């Protein structure tokens, strides 16, 4: 018998014990929201691109989301035990192949291609994560990078001076008069395996500091391995959904995936407009509490169950009908059982209680059949 495979983007991939890709995820691969001209994510992408003009910057907007573990982690110096590599966090097609978890997965290859001094890469990225109004297992990032020759940098007063000079020379007008108040930003020291030093940029928005992007001076091993050891690089990675949600006033990240005309027809290529909610449909909360089976291998231990496993089950059963999932502690028991509250709500219509009940039943069935849990009550 031929070994089991999975077909993605017209190619077959062997599956193995690392495979954890669900159909909810794989069916979204062809959507390419950042390339639909009147989609808010595409409008946001184009707006940022317009501040990084060619020919200095080259744009790459259609790189395949299927990358090797080497591209996504090894080429960037992620240590072998980095939590981001775990199957609870990353979608594996097989042990060597993943759905990229960030656009940085293309840094090494793009540096090596050496076709320009700078680039912008916009793409869909994939992470197993919580379910709530600002998290979705697929989102979009833009990676930006700029390289200079080391000698030229020295002559211009060193890397920090060059970066400051470049940033100050960029167009700085506000967006659609949105910035009546002066923009407050702060740079917070951060850590990424492939940049040093590294920072996160935060902006002050409606009373809170919001993290918008990660950035830093690219570790010298990257240009070195790309055969451009005499270059020095600066890179950033920015989340497009977060910016689009602020620019357009989009309150729920699931809306980006909506095929409803009432959403899609509100937006026009090249224009930032305020999202007009078409309605708010009622929530339907359902709780599930269960005990994990004790595993025979680890004495007194329990079968491992990650919060993200719950998220994945709910996504597979309910798709975009799940608005958020919270873990909570059951009040009247000393014994540790897991409890989750699922909020079912459609963005497009009123969900019938029967429908929510049958989704909840299906979630419980998967918990029992695939994880062997004992559902309480
Ligand atoms: N790839 C990083 C992330 O997803 C962001 C980043 C990009 C940081 C480029 C530094 C330089 O969190």
PDB file of N, CA and C in Angstrom, residues 117-209:
ATOM      1  N   UNK A 117      18.125  45.852  -2.302  1.00  0.00           N
ATOM      2  CA  UNK A 117      18.672  46.220  -0.993  1.00  0.00           C
ATOM      3  C   UNK A 117      17.644  46.088   0.113  1.00  0.00           C
ATOM      4  N   UNK A 118      16.394  45.932  -0.301  1.00  0.00           N
ATOM      5  CA  UNK A 118      15.357  45.831   0.704  1.00  0.00           C
ATOM      6  C   UNK A 118      14.184  45.035   0.171  1.00  0.00           C
ATOM      7  N   UNK A 119      13.320  44.573   1.079  1.00  0.00           N
ATOM      8  CA  UNK A 119      12.139  43.844   0.602  1.00  0.00           C
ATOM      9  C   UNK A 119      11.003  43.959   1.601  1.00  0.00           C
ATOM     10  N   UNK A 120       9.808  43.729   1.097  1.00  0.00           N
ATOM     11  CA  UNK A 120       8.623  43.576   1.936  1.00  0.00           C
ATOM     12  C   UNK A 120       7.979  42.267   1.541  1.00  0.00           C
ATOM     13  N   UNK A 121       7.698  41.416   2.525  1.00  0.00           N
ATOM     14  CA  UNK A 121       7.039  40.140   2.254  1.00  0.00           C
ATOM     15  C   UNK A 121       5.725  40.135   3.017  1.00  0.00           C
ATOM     16  N   UNK A 122       4.607  40.073   2.300  1.00  0.00           N
ATOM     17  CA  UNK A 122       3.307  39.989   2.972  1.00  0.00           C
ATOM     18  C   UNK A 122       2.751  38.600   2.754  1.00  0.00           C
ATOM     19  N   UNK A 123       2.199  38.020   3.803  1.00  0.00           N
ATOM     20  CA  UNK A 123       1.761  36.639   3.675  1.00  0.00           C
ATOM     21  C   UNK A 123       0.874  36.219   4.838  1.00  0.00           C
ATOM     22  N   UNK A 124       0.121  35.147   4.583  1.00  0.00           N
ATOM     23  CA  UNK A 124      -0.650  34.485   5.620  1.00  0.00           C
ATOM     24  C   UNK A 124       0.295  33.652   6.469  1.00  0.00           C
ATOM     25  N   UNK A 125       0.115  33.700   7.803  1.00  0.00           N
ATOM     26  CA  UNK A 125       0.924  32.891   8.711  1.00  0.00           C
ATOM     27  C   UNK A 125      -0.003  32.117   9.634  1.00  0.00           C
ATOM     28  N   UNK A 126       0.502  31.027  10.218  1.00  0.00           N
ATOM     29  CA  UNK A 126      -0.354  30.043  10.867  1.00  0.00           C
ATOM     30  C   UNK A 126       0.161  29.699  12.257  1.00  0.00           C
ATOM     31  N   UNK A 127      -0.686  29.843  13.254  1.00  0.00           N
ATOM     32  CA  UNK A 127      -0.282  29.443  14.612  1.00  0.00           C
ATOM     33  C   UNK A 127      -1.462  28.872  15.357  1.00  0.00           C
ATOM     34  N   UNK A 128      -1.229  27.747  16.062  1.00  0.00           N
ATOM     35  CA  UNK A 128      -2.272  27.235  16.946  1.00  0.00           C
ATOM     36  C   UNK A 128      -2.337  28.187  18.131  1.00  0.00           C
ATOM     37  N   UNK A 129      -3.533  28.648  18.445  1.00  0.00           N
ATOM     38  CA  UNK A 129      -3.622  29.699  19.462  1.00  0.00           C
ATOM     39  C   UNK A 129      -5.014  29.726  20.074  1.00  0.00           C
ATOM     40  N   UNK A 130      -5.202  30.660  20.995  1.00  0.00           N
ATOM     41  CA  UNK A 130      -6.485  30.818  21.667  1.00  0.00           C
ATOM     42  C   UNK A 130      -7.576  31.231  20.675  1.00  0.00           C
ATOM     43  N   UNK A 131      -8.842  31.091  21.116  1.00  0.00           N
ATOM     44  CA  UNK A 131      -9.952  31.616  20.320  1.00  0.00           C
ATOM     45  C   UNK A 131     -10.522  32.815  21.052  1.00  0.00           C
ATOM     46  N   UNK A 132     -10.382  33.980  20.466  1.00  0.00           N
ATOM     47  CA  UNK A 132     -11.079  35.161  20.959  1.00  0.00           C
ATOM     48  C   UNK A 132     -11.142  36.196  19.832  1.00  0.00           C
ATOM     49  N   UNK A 133     -11.650  37.392  20.155  1.00  0.00           N
ATOM     50  CA  UNK A 133     -11.924  38.337  19.070  1.00  0.00           C
ATOM     51  C   UNK A 133     -10.681  38.900  18.380  1.00  0.00           C
ATOM     52  N   UNK A 134      -9.498  38.695  18.993  1.00  0.00           N
ATOM     53  CA  UNK A 134      -8.304  39.197  18.314  1.00  0.00           C
ATOM     54  C   UNK A 134      -7.327  38.086  17.926  1.00  0.00           C
ATOM     55  N   UNK A 135      -7.723  36.819  18.117  1.00  0.00           N
ATOM     56  CA  UNK A 135      -6.847  35.712  17.722  1.00  0.00           C
ATOM     57  C   UNK A 135      -7.554  34.764  16.773  1.00  0.00           C
ATOM     58  N   UNK A 136      -6.837  34.416  15.719  1.00  0.00           N
ATOM     59  CA  UNK A 136      -7.356  33.477  14.733  1.00  0.00           C
ATOM     60  C   UNK A 136      -6.147  32.630  14.312  1.00  0.00           C
ATOM     61  N   UNK A 137      -6.326  31.347  14.029  1.00  0.00           N
ATOM     62  CA  UNK A 137      -5.139  30.517  13.746  1.00  0.00           C
ATOM     63  C   UNK A 137      -4.412  30.901  12.456  1.00  0.00           C
ATOM     64  N   UNK A 138      -5.053  31.718  11.648  1.00  0.00           N
ATOM     65  CA  UNK A 138      -4.392  32.241  10.452  1.00  0.00           C
ATOM     66  C   UNK A 138      -4.435  33.757  10.543  1.00  0.00           C
ATOM     67  N   UNK A 139      -3.280  34.400  10.391  1.00  0.00           N
ATOM     68  CA  UNK A 139      -3.303  35.859  10.303  1.00  0.00           C
ATOM     69  C   UNK A 139      -2.239  36.289   9.293  1.00  0.00           C
ATOM     70  N   UNK A 140      -2.034  37.590   9.160  1.00  0.00           N
ATOM     71  CA  UNK A 140      -1.148  38.063   8.089  1.00  0.00           C
ATOM     72  C   UNK A 140      -0.057  38.947   8.655  1.00  0.00           C
ATOM     73  N   UNK A 141       1.125  38.756   8.141  1.00  0.00           N
ATOM     74  CA  UNK A 141       2.251  39.576   8.573  1.00  0.00           C
ATOM     75  C   UNK A 141       2.904  40.212   7.368  1.00  0.00           C
ATOM     76  N   UNK A 142       3.598  41.318   7.644  1.00  0.00           N
ATOM     77  CA  UNK A 142       4.477  41.886   6.633  1.00  0.00           C
ATOM     78  C   UNK A 142       5.875  41.949   7.227  1.00  0.00           C
ATOM     79  N   UNK A 143       6.804  41.364   6.498  1.00  0.00           N
ATOM     80  CA  UNK A 143       8.201  41.393   6.901  1.00  0.00           C
ATOM     81  C   UNK A 143       8.884  42.460   6.071  1.00  0.00           C
ATOM     82  N   UNK A 144       9.611  43.344   6.712  1.00  0.00           N
ATOM     83  CA  UNK A 144      10.375  44.333   5.973  1.00  0.00           C
ATOM     84  C   UNK A 144      11.841  44.178   6.303  1.00  0.00           C
ATOM     85  N   UNK A 145      12.693  44.400   5.321  1.00  0.00           N
ATOM     86  CA  UNK A 145      14.134  44.363   5.607  1.00  0.00           C
ATOM     87  C   UNK A 145      14.868  45.326   4.697  1.00  0.00           C
ATOM     88  N   UNK A 146      15.997  45.806   5.205  1.00  0.00           N
ATOM     89  CA  UNK A 146      16.814  46.732   4.434  1.00  0.00           C
ATOM     90  C   UNK A 146      18.257  46.385   4.745  1.00  0.00           C
ATOM     91  N   UNK A 147      19.086  46.326   3.700  1.00  0.00           N
ATOM     92  CA  UNK A 147      20.508  46.016   3.889  1.00  0.00           C
ATOM     93  C   UNK A 147      21.376  47.184   3.445  1.00  0.00           C
ATOM     94  N   UNK A 148      22.473  47.356   4.127  1.00  0.00           N
ATOM     95  CA  UNK A 148      23.463  48.356   3.742  1.00  0.00           C
ATOM     96  C   UNK A 148      24.830  47.698   3.761  1.00  0.00           C
ATOM     97  N   UNK A 149      25.748  48.238   3.004  1.00  0.00           N
ATOM     98  CA  UNK A 149      27.103  47.700   3.095  1.00  0.00           C
ATOM     99  C   UNK A 149      27.711  48.222   4.393  1.00  0.00           C
ATOM    100  N   UNK A 150      28.518  47.368   5.021  1.00  0.00           N
ATOM    101  CA  UNK A 150      29.094  47.728   6.330  1.00  0.00           C
ATOM    102  C   UNK A 150      29.933  49.000   6.231  1.00  0.00           C
ATOM    103  N   UNK A 151      30.698  49.121   5.134  1.00  0.00           N
ATOM    104  CA  UNK A 151      31.581  50.282   4.987  1.00  0.00           C
ATOM    105  C   UNK A 151      30.771  51.568   4.881  1.00  0.00           C
ATOM    106  N   UNK A 152      29.702  51.500   4.052  1.00  0.00           N
ATOM    107  CA  UNK A 152      28.862  52.681   3.872  1.00  0.00           C
ATOM    108  C   UNK A 152      28.238  53.075   5.205  1.00  0.00           C
ATOM    109  N   UNK A 153      27.866  52.082   5.995  1.00  0.00           N
ATOM    110  CA  UNK A 153      27.276  52.352   7.302  1.00  0.00           C
ATOM    111  C   UNK A 153      28.249  53.093   8.198  1.00  0.00           C
ATOM    112  N   UNK A 154      29.482  52.600   8.221  1.00  0.00           N
ATOM    113  CA  UNK A 154      30.523  53.228   9.051  1.00  0.00           C
ATOM    114  C   UNK A 154      30.709  54.679   8.653  1.00  0.00           C
ATOM    115  N   UNK A 155      30.770  54.886   7.324  1.00  0.00           N
ATOM    116  CA  UNK A 155      31.010  56.251   6.826  1.00  0.00           C
ATOM    117  C   UNK A 155      29.869  57.191   7.215  1.00  0.00           C
ATOM    118  N   UNK A 156      28.666  56.623   7.391  1.00  0.00           N
ATOM    119  CA  UNK A 156      27.515  57.464   7.727  1.00  0.00           C
ATOM    120  C   UNK A 156      27.276  57.525   9.238  1.00  0.00           C
ATOM    121  N   UNK A 157      28.216  57.039  10.022  1.00  0.00           N
ATOM    122  CA  UNK A 157      28.122  57.204  11.470  1.00  0.00           C
ATOM    123  C   UNK A 157      27.610  55.990  12.236  1.00  0.00           C
ATOM    124  N   UNK A 158      27.589  54.830  11.588  1.00  0.00           N
ATOM    125  CA  UNK A 158      27.185  53.594  12.280  1.00  0.00           C
ATOM    126  C   UNK A 158      25.725  53.239  12.039  1.00  0.00           C
ATOM    127  N   UNK A 159      25.372  51.981  12.379  1.00  0.00           N
ATOM    128  CA  UNK A 159      24.032  51.461  12.071  1.00  0.00           C
ATOM    129  C   UNK A 159      22.901  52.281  12.711  1.00  0.00           C
ATOM    130  N   UNK A 160      22.971  52.598  14.013  1.00  0.00           N
ATOM    131  CA  UNK A 160      21.840  53.339  14.586  1.00  0.00           C
ATOM    132  C   UNK A 160      21.604  54.661  13.866  1.00  0.00           C
ATOM    133  N   UNK A 161      22.694  55.353  13.521  1.00  0.00           N
ATOM    134  CA  UNK A 161      22.559  56.639  12.829  1.00  0.00           C
ATOM    135  C   UNK A 161      21.910  56.458  11.464  1.00  0.00           C
ATOM    136  N   UNK A 162      22.307  55.411  10.760  1.00  0.00           N
ATOM    137  CA  UNK A 162      21.757  55.157   9.430  1.00  0.00           C
ATOM    138  C   UNK A 162      20.264  54.851   9.521  1.00  0.00           C
ATOM    139  N   UNK A 163      19.904  54.022  10.470  1.00  0.00           N
ATOM    140  CA  UNK A 163      18.491  53.647  10.604  1.00  0.00           C
ATOM    141  C   UNK A 163      17.652  54.884  10.949  1.00  0.00           C
ATOM    142  N   UNK A 164      18.171  55.699  11.876  1.00  0.00           N
ATOM    143  CA  UNK A 164      17.442  56.906  12.265  1.00  0.00           C
ATOM    144  C   UNK A 164      17.247  57.823  11.053  1.00  0.00           C
ATOM    145  N   UNK A 165      18.325  57.983  10.299  1.00  0.00           N
ATOM    146  CA  UNK A 165      18.290  58.839   9.117  1.00  0.00           C
ATOM    147  C   UNK A 165      17.252  58.328   8.102  1.00  0.00           C
ATOM    148  N   UNK A 166      17.235  57.006   7.882  1.00  0.00           N
ATOM    149  CA  UNK A 166      16.305  56.417   6.913  1.00  0.00           C
ATOM    150  C   UNK A 166      14.857  56.609   7.371  1.00  0.00           C
ATOM    151  N   UNK A 167      14.629  56.361   8.663  1.00  0.00           N
ATOM    152  CA  UNK A 167      13.261  56.481   9.173  1.00  0.00           C
ATOM    153  C   UNK A 167      12.788  57.928   9.055  1.00  0.00           C
ATOM    154  N   UNK A 168      13.712  58.864   9.361  1.00  0.00           N
ATOM    155  CA  UNK A 168      13.321  60.278   9.301  1.00  0.00           C
ATOM    156  C   UNK A 168      13.065  60.751   7.873  1.00  0.00           C
ATOM    157  N   UNK A 169      13.666  60.055   6.905  1.00  0.00           N
ATOM    158  CA  UNK A 169      13.484  60.474   5.512  1.00  0.00           C
ATOM    159  C   UNK A 169      12.205  59.904   4.902  1.00  0.00           C
ATOM    160  N   UNK A 170      11.488  59.061   5.691  1.00  0.00           N
ATOM    161  CA  UNK A 170      10.285  58.439   5.119  1.00  0.00           C
ATOM    162  C   UNK A 170       9.100  59.391   5.176  1.00  0.00           C
ATOM    163  N   UNK A 171       8.142  59.223   4.251  1.00  0.00           N
ATOM    164  CA  UNK A 171       6.942  60.066   4.271  1.00  0.00           C
ATOM    165  C   UNK A 171       6.233  59.906   5.611  1.00  0.00           C
ATOM    166  N   UNK A 172       5.744  61.030   6.165  1.00  0.00           N
ATOM    167  CA  UNK A 172       5.224  60.932   7.534  1.00  0.00           C
ATOM    168  C   UNK A 172       3.806  61.464   7.713  1.00  0.00           C
ATOM    169  N   UNK A 173       3.088  61.727   6.657  1.00  0.00           N
ATOM    170  CA  UNK A 173       1.737  62.258   6.841  1.00  0.00           C
ATOM    171  C   UNK A 173       0.813  61.223   7.471  1.00  0.00           C
ATOM    172  N   UNK A 174      -0.189  61.714   8.197  1.00  0.00           N
ATOM    173  CA  UNK A 174      -1.130  60.821   8.855  1.00  0.00           C
ATOM    174  C   UNK A 174      -2.055  60.149   7.851  1.00  0.00           C
ATOM    175  N   UNK A 175      -2.871  59.252   8.358  1.00  0.00           N
ATOM    176  CA  UNK A 175      -3.744  58.494   7.473  1.00  0.00           C
ATOM    177  C   UNK A 175      -5.154  59.035   7.577  1.00  0.00           C
ATOM    178  N   UNK A 176      -5.667  59.592   6.495  1.00  0.00           N
ATOM    179  CA  UNK A 176      -7.049  60.097   6.463  1.00  0.00           C
ATOM    180  C   UNK A 176      -7.391  60.965   7.662  1.00  0.00           C
ATOM    181  N   UNK A 177      -6.434  61.792   8.054  1.00  0.00           N
ATOM    182  CA  UNK A 177      -6.687  62.676   9.177  1.00  0.00           C
ATOM    183  C   UNK A 177      -6.966  61.945  10.481  1.00  0.00           C
ATOM    184  N   UNK A 178      -6.658  60.647  10.518  1.00  0.00           N
ATOM    185  CA  UNK A 178      -6.973  59.851  11.703  1.00  0.00           C
ATOM    186  C   UNK A 178      -6.158  60.294  12.920  1.00  0.00           C
ATOM    187  N   UNK A 179      -5.021  60.936  12.664  1.00  0.00           N
ATOM    188  CA  UNK A 179      -4.131  61.245  13.786  1.00  0.00           C
ATOM    189  C   UNK A 179      -4.196  62.724  14.163  1.00  0.00           C
ATOM    190  N   UNK A 180      -5.295  63.106  14.820  1.00  0.00           N
ATOM    191  CA  UNK A 180      -5.405  64.481  15.299  1.00  0.00           C
ATOM    192  C   UNK A 180      -4.456  64.698  16.464  1.00  0.00           C
ATOM    193  N   UNK A 181      -4.375  63.666  17.319  1.00  0.00           N
ATOM    194  CA  UNK A 181      -3.443  63.751  18.429  1.00  0.00           C
ATOM    195  C   UNK A 181      -2.087  63.275  17.957  1.00  0.00           C
ATOM    196  N   UNK A 182      -1.011  63.830  18.549  1.00  0.00           N
ATOM    197  CA  UNK A 182       0.299  63.337  18.147  1.00  0.00           C
ATOM    198  C   UNK A 182       0.420  61.855  18.505  1.00  0.00           C
ATOM    199  N   UNK A 183       0.974  61.088  17.598  1.00  0.00           N
ATOM    200  CA  UNK A 183       1.115  59.659  17.818  1.00  0.00           C
ATOM    201  C   UNK A 183       2.157  59.414  18.904  1.00  0.00           C
ATOM    202  N   UNK A 184       1.771  58.643  19.925  1.00  0.00           N
ATOM    203  CA  UNK A 184       2.737  58.300  20.971  1.00  0.00           C
ATOM    204  C   UNK A 184       3.257  56.897  20.724  1.00  0.00           C
ATOM    205  N   UNK A 185       4.551  56.786  20.572  1.00  0.00           N
ATOM    206  CA  UNK A 185       5.139  55.464  20.341  1.00  0.00           C
ATOM    207  C   UNK A 185       6.261  55.230  21.353  1.00  0.00           C
ATOM    208  N   UNK A 186       6.529  53.957  21.635  1.00  0.00           N
ATOM    209  CA  UNK A 186       7.700  53.649  22.471  1.00  0.00           C
ATOM    210  C   UNK A 186       8.359  52.361  21.983  1.00  0.00           C
ATOM    211  N   UNK A 187       9.673  52.312  22.144  1.00  0.00           N
ATOM    212  CA  UNK A 187      10.451  51.143  21.745  1.00  0.00           C
ATOM    213  C   UNK A 187      10.778  50.348  22.987  1.00  0.00           C
ATOM    214  N   UNK A 188      10.385  49.081  23.012  1.00  0.00           N
ATOM    215  CA  UNK A 188      10.608  48.240  24.176  1.00  0.00           C
ATOM    216  C   UNK A 188      11.619  47.161  23.795  1.00  0.00           C
ATOM    217  N   UNK A 189      12.645  47.011  24.607  1.00  0.00           N
ATOM    218  CA  UNK A 189      13.645  45.986  24.286  1.00  0.00           C
ATOM    219  C   UNK A 189      12.995  44.619  24.230  1.00  0.00           C
ATOM    220  N   UNK A 190      13.391  43.824  23.265  1.00  0.00           N
ATOM    221  CA  UNK A 190      12.741  42.529  23.062  1.00  0.00           C
ATOM    222  C   UNK A 190      13.802  41.487  22.718  1.00  0.00           C
ATOM    223  N   UNK A 191      13.349  40.273  22.509  1.00  0.00           N
ATOM    224  CA  UNK A 191      14.278  39.219  22.124  1.00  0.00           C
ATOM    225  C   UNK A 191      13.713  38.420  20.952  1.00  0.00           C
ATOM    226  N   UNK A 192      14.465  38.269  19.898  1.00  0.00           N
ATOM    227  CA  UNK A 192      14.173  37.326  18.810  1.00  0.00           C
ATOM    228  C   UNK A 192      15.473  36.597  18.509  1.00  0.00           C
ATOM    229  N   UNK A 193      15.412  35.302  18.162  1.00  0.00           N
ATOM    230  CA  UNK A 193      16.651  34.552  17.944  1.00  0.00           C
ATOM    231  C   UNK A 193      17.491  35.093  16.782  1.00  0.00           C
ATOM    232  N   UNK A 194      16.874  35.840  15.865  1.00  0.00           N
ATOM    233  CA  UNK A 194      17.569  36.195  14.622  1.00  0.00           C
ATOM    234  C   UNK A 194      17.894  37.674  14.508  1.00  0.00           C
ATOM    235  N   UNK A 195      17.601  38.460  15.569  1.00  0.00           N
ATOM    236  CA  UNK A 195      18.007  39.869  15.557  1.00  0.00           C
ATOM    237  C   UNK A 195      18.673  40.199  16.885  1.00  0.00           C
ATOM    238  N   UNK A 196      19.617  41.127  16.844  1.00  0.00           N
ATOM    239  CA  UNK A 196      20.244  41.611  18.065  1.00  0.00           C
ATOM    240  C   UNK A 196      20.976  42.918  17.756  1.00  0.00           C
ATOM    241  N   UNK A 197      20.668  43.982  18.472  1.00  0.00           N
ATOM    242  CA  UNK A 197      19.592  44.084  19.462  1.00  0.00           C
ATOM    243  C   UNK A 197      18.205  44.038  18.808  1.00  0.00           C
ATOM    244  N   UNK A 198      17.172  43.816  19.636  1.00  0.00           N
ATOM    245  CA  UNK A 198      15.794  43.702  19.146  1.00  0.00           C
ATOM    246  C   UNK A 198      14.869  44.612  19.947  1.00  0.00           C
ATOM    247  N   UNK A 199      13.821  45.055  19.295  1.00  0.00           N
ATOM    248  CA  UNK A 199      12.820  45.891  19.972  1.00  0.00           C
ATOM    249  C   UNK A 199      11.419  45.535  19.505  1.00  0.00           C
ATOM    250  N   UNK A 200      10.451  45.901  20.347  1.00  0.00           N
ATOM    251  CA  UNK A 200       9.061  45.922  19.914  1.00  0.00           C
ATOM    252  C   UNK A 200       8.618  47.367  19.905  1.00  0.00           C
ATOM    253  N   UNK A 201       7.837  47.702  18.892  1.00  0.00           N
ATOM    254  CA  UNK A 201       7.298  49.054  18.812  1.00  0.00           C
ATOM    255  C   UNK A 201       5.877  49.024  19.350  1.00  0.00           C
ATOM    256  N   UNK A 202       5.604  49.917  20.299  1.00  0.00           N
ATOM    257  CA  UNK A 202       4.250  50.006  20.835  1.00  0.00           C
ATOM    258  C   UNK A 202       3.681  51.390  20.537  1.00  0.00           C
ATOM    259  N   UNK A 203       2.398  51.424  20.271  1.00  0.00           N
ATOM    260  CA  UNK A 203       1.748  52.721  20.083  1.00  0.00           C
ATOM    261  C   UNK A 203       0.628  52.854  21.114  1.00  0.00           C
ATOM    262  N   UNK A 204       0.386  54.091  21.512  1.00  0.00           N
ATOM    263  CA  UNK A 204      -0.653  54.361  22.504  1.00  0.00           C
ATOM    264  C   UNK A 204      -1.977  54.509  21.776  1.00  0.00           C
ATOM    265  N   UNK A 205      -2.935  53.674  22.109  1.00  0.00           N
ATOM    266  CA  UNK A 205      -4.204  53.660  21.395  1.00  0.00           C
ATOM    267  C   UNK A 205      -5.337  53.483  22.386  1.00  0.00           C
ATOM    268  N   UNK A 206      -6.187  54.490  22.492  1.00  0.00           N
ATOM    269  CA  UNK A 206      -7.357  54.455  23.367  1.00  0.00           C
ATOM    270  C   UNK A 206      -7.025  53.938  24.760  1.00  0.00           C
ATOM    271  N   UNK A 207      -6.001  54.547  25.354  1.00  0.00           N
ATOM    272  CA  UNK A 207      -5.683  54.243  26.743  1.00  0.00           C
ATOM    273  C   UNK A 207      -4.766  53.061  26.980  1.00  0.00           C
ATOM    274  N   UNK A 208      -4.365  52.370  25.931  1.00  0.00           N
ATOM    275  CA  UNK A 208      -3.483  51.219  26.129  1.00  0.00           C
ATOM    276  C   UNK A 208      -2.276  51.266  25.206  1.00  0.00           C
ATOM    277  N   UNK A 209      -1.170  50.698  25.684  1.00  0.00           N
ATOM    278  CA  UNK A 209      -0.011  50.522  24.819  1.00  0.00           C
ATOM    279  C   UNK A 209      -0.197  49.230  24.029  1.00  0.00           C
TER     280      UNK A 209
END
